[in-house]
mmCIF file of C-alpha atoms and ligand atoms in Angstrom:
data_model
loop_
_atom_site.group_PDB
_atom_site.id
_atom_site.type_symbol
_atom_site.label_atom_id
_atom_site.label_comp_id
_atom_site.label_asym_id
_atom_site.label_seq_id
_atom_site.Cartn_x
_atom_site.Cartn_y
_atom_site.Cartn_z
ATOM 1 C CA UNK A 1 5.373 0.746 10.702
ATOM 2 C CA UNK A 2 2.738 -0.232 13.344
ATOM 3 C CA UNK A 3 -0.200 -2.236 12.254
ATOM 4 C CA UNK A 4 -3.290 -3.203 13.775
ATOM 5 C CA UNK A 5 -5.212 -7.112 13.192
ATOM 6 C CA UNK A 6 -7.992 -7.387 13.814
ATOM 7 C CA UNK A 7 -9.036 -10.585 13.868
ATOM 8 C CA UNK A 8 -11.248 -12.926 16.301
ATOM 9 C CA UNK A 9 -9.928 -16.222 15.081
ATOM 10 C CA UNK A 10 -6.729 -17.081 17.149
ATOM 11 C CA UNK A 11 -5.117 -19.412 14.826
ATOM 12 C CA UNK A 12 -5.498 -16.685 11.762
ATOM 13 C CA UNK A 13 -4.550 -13.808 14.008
ATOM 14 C CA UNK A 14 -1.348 -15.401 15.089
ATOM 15 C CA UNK A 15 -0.377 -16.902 11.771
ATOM 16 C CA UNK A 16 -0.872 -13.545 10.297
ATOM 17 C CA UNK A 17 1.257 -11.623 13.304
ATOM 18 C CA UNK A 18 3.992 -13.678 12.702
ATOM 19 C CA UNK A 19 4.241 -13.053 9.077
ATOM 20 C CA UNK A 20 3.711 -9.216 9.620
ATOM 21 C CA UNK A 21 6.353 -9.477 12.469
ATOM 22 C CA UNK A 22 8.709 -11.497 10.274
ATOM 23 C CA UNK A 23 7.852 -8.780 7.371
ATOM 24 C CA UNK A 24 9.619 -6.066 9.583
ATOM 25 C CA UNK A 25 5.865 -5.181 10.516
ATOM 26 C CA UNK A 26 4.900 -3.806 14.659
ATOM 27 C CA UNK A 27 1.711 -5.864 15.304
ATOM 28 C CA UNK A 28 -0.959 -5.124 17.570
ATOM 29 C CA UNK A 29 -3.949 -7.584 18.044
ATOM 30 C CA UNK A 30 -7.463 -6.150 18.859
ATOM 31 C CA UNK A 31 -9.700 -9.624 19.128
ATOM 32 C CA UNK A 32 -13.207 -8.073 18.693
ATOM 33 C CA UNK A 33 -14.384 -4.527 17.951
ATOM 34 C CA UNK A 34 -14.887 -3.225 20.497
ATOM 35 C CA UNK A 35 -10.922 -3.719 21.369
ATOM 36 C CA UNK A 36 -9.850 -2.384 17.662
ATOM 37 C CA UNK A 37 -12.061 0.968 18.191
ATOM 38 C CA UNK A 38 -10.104 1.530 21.226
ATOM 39 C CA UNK A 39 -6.944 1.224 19.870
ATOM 40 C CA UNK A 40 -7.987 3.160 16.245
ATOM 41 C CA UNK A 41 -8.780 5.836 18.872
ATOM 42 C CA UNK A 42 -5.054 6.159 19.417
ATOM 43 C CA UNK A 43 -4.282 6.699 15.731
ATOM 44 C CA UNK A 44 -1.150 5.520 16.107
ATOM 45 C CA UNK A 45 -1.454 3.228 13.115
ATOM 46 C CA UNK A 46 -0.010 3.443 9.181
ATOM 47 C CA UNK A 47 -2.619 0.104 8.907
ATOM 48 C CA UNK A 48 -5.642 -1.749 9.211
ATOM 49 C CA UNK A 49 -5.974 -5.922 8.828
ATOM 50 C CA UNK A 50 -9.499 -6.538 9.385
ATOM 51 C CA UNK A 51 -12.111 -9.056 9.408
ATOM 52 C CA UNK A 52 -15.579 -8.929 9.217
ATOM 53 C CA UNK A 53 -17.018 -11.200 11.545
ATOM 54 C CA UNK A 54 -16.038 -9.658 14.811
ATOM 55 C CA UNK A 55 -17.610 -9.818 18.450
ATOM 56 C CA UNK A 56 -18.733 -6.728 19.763
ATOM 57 C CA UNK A 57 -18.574 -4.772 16.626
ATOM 58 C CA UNK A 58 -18.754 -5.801 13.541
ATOM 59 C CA UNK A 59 -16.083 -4.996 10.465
ATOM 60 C CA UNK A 60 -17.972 -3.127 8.716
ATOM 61 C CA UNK A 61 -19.222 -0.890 11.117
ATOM 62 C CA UNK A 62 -15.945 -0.499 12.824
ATOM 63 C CA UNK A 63 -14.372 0.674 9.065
ATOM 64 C CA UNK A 64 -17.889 3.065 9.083
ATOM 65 C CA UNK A 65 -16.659 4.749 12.093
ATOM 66 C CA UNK A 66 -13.409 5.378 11.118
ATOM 67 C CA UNK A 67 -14.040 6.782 7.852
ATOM 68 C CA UNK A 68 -16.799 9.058 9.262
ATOM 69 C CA UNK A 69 -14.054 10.395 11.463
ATOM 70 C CA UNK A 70 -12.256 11.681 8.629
ATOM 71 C CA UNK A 71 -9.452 8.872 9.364
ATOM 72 C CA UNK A 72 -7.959 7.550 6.052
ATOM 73 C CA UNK A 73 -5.178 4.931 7.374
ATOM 74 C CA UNK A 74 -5.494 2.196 5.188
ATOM 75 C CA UNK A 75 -7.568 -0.936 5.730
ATOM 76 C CA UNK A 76 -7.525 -4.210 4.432
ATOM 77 C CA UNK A 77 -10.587 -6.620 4.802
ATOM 78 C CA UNK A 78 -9.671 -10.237 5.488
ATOM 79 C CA UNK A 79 -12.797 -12.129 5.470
ATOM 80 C CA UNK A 80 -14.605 -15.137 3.849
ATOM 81 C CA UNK A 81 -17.462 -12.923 3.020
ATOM 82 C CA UNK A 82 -16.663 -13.965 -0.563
ATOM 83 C CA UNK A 83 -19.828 -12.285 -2.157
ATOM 84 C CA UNK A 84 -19.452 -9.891 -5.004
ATOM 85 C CA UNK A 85 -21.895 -8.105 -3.049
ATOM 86 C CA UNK A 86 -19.601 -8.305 0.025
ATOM 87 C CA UNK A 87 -16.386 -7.376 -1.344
ATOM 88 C CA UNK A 88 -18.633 -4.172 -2.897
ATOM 89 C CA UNK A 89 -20.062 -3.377 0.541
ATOM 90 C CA UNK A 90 -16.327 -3.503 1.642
ATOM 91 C CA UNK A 91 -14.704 -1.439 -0.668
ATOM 92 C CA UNK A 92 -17.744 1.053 -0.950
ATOM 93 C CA UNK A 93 -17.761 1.620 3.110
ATOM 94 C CA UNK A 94 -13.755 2.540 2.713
ATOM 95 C CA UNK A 95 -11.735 -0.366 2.452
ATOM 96 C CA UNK A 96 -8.201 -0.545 0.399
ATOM 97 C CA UNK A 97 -8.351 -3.936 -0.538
ATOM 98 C CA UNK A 98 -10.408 -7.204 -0.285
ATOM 99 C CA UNK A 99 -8.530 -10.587 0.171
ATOM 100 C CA UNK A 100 -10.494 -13.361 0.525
ATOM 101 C CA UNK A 101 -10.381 -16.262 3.779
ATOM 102 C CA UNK A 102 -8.029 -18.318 3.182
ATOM 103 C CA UNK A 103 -5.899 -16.287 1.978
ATOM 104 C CA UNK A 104 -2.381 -17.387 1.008
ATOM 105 C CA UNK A 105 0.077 -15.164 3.987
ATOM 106 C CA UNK A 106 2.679 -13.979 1.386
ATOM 107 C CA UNK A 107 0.018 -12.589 -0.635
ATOM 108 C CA UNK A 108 -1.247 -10.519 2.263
ATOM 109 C CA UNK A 109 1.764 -9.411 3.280
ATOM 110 C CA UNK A 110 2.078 -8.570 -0.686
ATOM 111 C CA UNK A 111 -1.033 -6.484 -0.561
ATOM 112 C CA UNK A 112 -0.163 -4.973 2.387
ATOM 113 C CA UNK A 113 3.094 -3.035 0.770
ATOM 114 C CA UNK A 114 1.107 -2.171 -1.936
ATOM 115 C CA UNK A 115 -1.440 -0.845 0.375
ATOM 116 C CA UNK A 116 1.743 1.865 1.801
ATOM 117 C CA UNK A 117 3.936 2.427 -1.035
ATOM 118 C CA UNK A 118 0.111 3.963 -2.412
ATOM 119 C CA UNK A 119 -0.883 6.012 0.895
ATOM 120 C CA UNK A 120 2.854 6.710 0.841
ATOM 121 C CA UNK A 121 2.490 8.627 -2.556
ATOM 122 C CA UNK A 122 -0.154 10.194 -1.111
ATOM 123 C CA UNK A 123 1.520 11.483 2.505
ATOM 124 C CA UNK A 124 4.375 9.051 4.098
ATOM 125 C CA UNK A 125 7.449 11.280 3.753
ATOM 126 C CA UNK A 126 11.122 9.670 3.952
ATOM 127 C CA UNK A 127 12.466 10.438 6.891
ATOM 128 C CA UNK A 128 16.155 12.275 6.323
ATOM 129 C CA UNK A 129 18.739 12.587 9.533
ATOM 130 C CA UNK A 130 22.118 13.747 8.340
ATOM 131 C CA UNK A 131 23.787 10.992 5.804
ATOM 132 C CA UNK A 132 20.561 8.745 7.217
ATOM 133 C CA UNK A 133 17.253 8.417 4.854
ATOM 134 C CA UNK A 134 14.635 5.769 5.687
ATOM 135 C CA UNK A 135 11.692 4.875 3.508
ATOM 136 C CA UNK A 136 9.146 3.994 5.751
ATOM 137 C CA UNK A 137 6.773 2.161 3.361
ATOM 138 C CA UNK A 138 9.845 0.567 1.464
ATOM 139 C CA UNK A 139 11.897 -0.379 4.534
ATOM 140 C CA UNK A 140 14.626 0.567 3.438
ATOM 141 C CA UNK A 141 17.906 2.810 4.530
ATOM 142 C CA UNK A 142 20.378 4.243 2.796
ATOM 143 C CA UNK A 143 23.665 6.206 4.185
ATOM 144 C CA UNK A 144 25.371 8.578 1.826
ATOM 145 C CA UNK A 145 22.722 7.256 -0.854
ATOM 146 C CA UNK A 146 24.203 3.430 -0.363
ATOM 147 C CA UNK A 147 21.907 1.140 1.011
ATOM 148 C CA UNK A 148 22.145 -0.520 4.480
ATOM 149 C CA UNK A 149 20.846 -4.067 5.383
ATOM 150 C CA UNK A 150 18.940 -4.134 8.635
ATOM 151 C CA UNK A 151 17.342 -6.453 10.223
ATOM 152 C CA UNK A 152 13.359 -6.036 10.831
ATOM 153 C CA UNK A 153 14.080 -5.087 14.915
ATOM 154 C CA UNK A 154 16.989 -2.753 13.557
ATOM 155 C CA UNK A 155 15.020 -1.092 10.954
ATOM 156 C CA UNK A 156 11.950 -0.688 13.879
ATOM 157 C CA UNK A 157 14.490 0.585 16.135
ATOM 158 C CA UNK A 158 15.886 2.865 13.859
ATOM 159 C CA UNK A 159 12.614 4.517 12.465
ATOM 160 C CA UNK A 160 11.827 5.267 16.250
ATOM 161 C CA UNK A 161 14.538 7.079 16.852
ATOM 162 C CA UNK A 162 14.611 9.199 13.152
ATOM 163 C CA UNK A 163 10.959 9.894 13.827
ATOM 164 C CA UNK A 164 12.032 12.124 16.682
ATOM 165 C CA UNK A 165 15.060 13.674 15.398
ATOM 166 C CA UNK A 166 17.704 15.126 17.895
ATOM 167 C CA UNK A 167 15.443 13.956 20.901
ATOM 168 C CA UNK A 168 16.780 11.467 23.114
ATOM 169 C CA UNK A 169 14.532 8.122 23.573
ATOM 170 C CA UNK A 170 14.583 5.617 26.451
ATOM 171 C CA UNK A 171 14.964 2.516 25.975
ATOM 172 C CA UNK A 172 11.024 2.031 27.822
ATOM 173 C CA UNK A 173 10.541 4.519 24.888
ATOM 174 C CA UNK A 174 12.272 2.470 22.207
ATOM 175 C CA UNK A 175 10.553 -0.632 23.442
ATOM 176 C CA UNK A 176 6.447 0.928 23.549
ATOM 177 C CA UNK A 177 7.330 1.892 20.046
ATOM 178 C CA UNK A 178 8.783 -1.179 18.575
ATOM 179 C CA UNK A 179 6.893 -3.991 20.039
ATOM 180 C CA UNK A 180 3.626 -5.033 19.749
ATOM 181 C CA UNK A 181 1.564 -5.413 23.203
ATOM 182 C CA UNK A 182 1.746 -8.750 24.986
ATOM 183 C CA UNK A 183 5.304 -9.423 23.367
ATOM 184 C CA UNK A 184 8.441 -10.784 25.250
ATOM 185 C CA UNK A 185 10.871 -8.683 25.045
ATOM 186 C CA UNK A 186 14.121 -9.785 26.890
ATOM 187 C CA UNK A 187 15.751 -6.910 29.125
ATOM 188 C CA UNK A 188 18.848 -6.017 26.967
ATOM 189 C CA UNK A 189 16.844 -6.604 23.400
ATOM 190 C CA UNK A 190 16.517 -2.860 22.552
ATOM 191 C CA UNK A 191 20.542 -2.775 23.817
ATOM 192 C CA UNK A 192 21.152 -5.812 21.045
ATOM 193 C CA UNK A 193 19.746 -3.843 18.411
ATOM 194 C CA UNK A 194 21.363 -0.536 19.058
ATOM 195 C CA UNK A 195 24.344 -1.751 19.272
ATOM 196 C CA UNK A 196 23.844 -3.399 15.689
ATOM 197 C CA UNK A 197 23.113 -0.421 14.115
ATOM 198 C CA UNK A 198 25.874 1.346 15.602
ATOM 199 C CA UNK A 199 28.000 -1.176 14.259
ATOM 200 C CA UNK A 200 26.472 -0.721 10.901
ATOM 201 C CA UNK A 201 25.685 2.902 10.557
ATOM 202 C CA UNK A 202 28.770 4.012 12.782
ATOM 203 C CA UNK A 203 28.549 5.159 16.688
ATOM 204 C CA UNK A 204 28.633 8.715 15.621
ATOM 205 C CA UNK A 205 25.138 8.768 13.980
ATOM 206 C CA UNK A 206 23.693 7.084 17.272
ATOM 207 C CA UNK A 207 24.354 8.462 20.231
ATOM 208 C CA UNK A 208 24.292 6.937 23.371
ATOM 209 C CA UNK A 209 23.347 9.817 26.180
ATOM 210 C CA UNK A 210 24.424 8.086 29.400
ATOM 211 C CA UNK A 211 21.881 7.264 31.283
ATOM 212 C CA UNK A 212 19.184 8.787 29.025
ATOM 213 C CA UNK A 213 18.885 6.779 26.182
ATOM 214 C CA UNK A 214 19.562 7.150 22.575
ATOM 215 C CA UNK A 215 19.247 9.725 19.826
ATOM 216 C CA UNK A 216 20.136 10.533 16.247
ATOM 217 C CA UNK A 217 22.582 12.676 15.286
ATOM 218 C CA UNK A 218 21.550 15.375 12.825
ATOM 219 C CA UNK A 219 24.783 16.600 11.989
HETATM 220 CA CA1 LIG B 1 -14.204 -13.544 12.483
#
């Protein structure tokens, strides 16, 4: 699941990317508002981390314009606005949730599940490919109703690939939808991956179409 921060403090931003990241989480980092109403415009996101106090545009006005849009993608303030008043304001212009700066990063991360498994209820389907059923807002897989362990890259990988089921993904493909922007990827990463999950899910439910890329099989 791909998640937008948006966040102006560096240290914060990349304390709380590397949680998310370590959490199984795709990060993207817009650093003022004007940057994060660029990238909502995509709406390529299942959630929002954001803070207040933001160059550009502020918070609050950037969560305005995405609920007057009709968008309803989850957000979660992060701000030391620590008001009553505030945290109203907040939750009254659209917000999910209010934590509090500082905020303790396993909390957030904590509140952040809670924040999908909820708009899950309320839209997130499992995705089902043959024998293959992931739980997008759980993380987890399970083959033939057993459980699989996957590693946070696998599991990104993996969702890619049952998002688009039967259609055959690049690895340029794979890699725009599993890492963040501005993130090192090595050249054979996506390769690593794939061929862990063949290796744990068997070759036969990904494919490898020479020269193509990868799909999943439906059958
Ligand atoms: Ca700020």
């Amino acid at each position: 699941m791909r998640i937008l921060l948006i966040e102006d403090d560096e240290m914060i931003a990349k304390a709380v990317r590397r949680g998310l990241a370590q959490a199984g989480f795709t990060v993207d980092w817009a650093r003022d508002g004007r940057d994060a109403e660029l990238a909502l415009a995509n709406g390529v996101y299942d959630l929002a981390v954001l803070d207040l106090g933001l160059p550009k545009k502020d918070g609050m006005a950037l969560l305005a314009t995405l609920r007057a849009r009709g968008d309803s993608m989850p957000v979660l303030i992060a701000s030391a606005r620590d008001t009553v008043g505030d945290r109203i304001a907040g939750l009254e212009a659209g917000a999910d949730d209010y934590v509090l700066k500082p905020f303790d990063l396993d909390e957030l991360i904590a509140r952040v599940r809670a924040l999908l498994r909820r708009h899950a209820g309320s839209g997130i389907p499992l995705l089902k490919c043959g024998a293959l059923t992931l739980d997008p807002a759980r993380k987890t897989v399970t083959k033939d109703a057993q459980a699989v362990e996957l590693s946070a890259m696998e599991f990104a990988v993996l969702e890619a690939l049952m998002q688009r089921p039967g259609a055959v993904l690049s690895r340029e493909k794979l890699e725009e939808s599993v890492y963040g922007w501005g993130q090192e990827v090595s050249s054979n990463a996506i390769e690593v991956h794939l061929h862990n999950l063949r290796k744990k899910l068997g070759s036969h439910l990904i494919k490898n179409v020479r020269g193509v890329g990868y799909r999943v099989a439906e059958g």
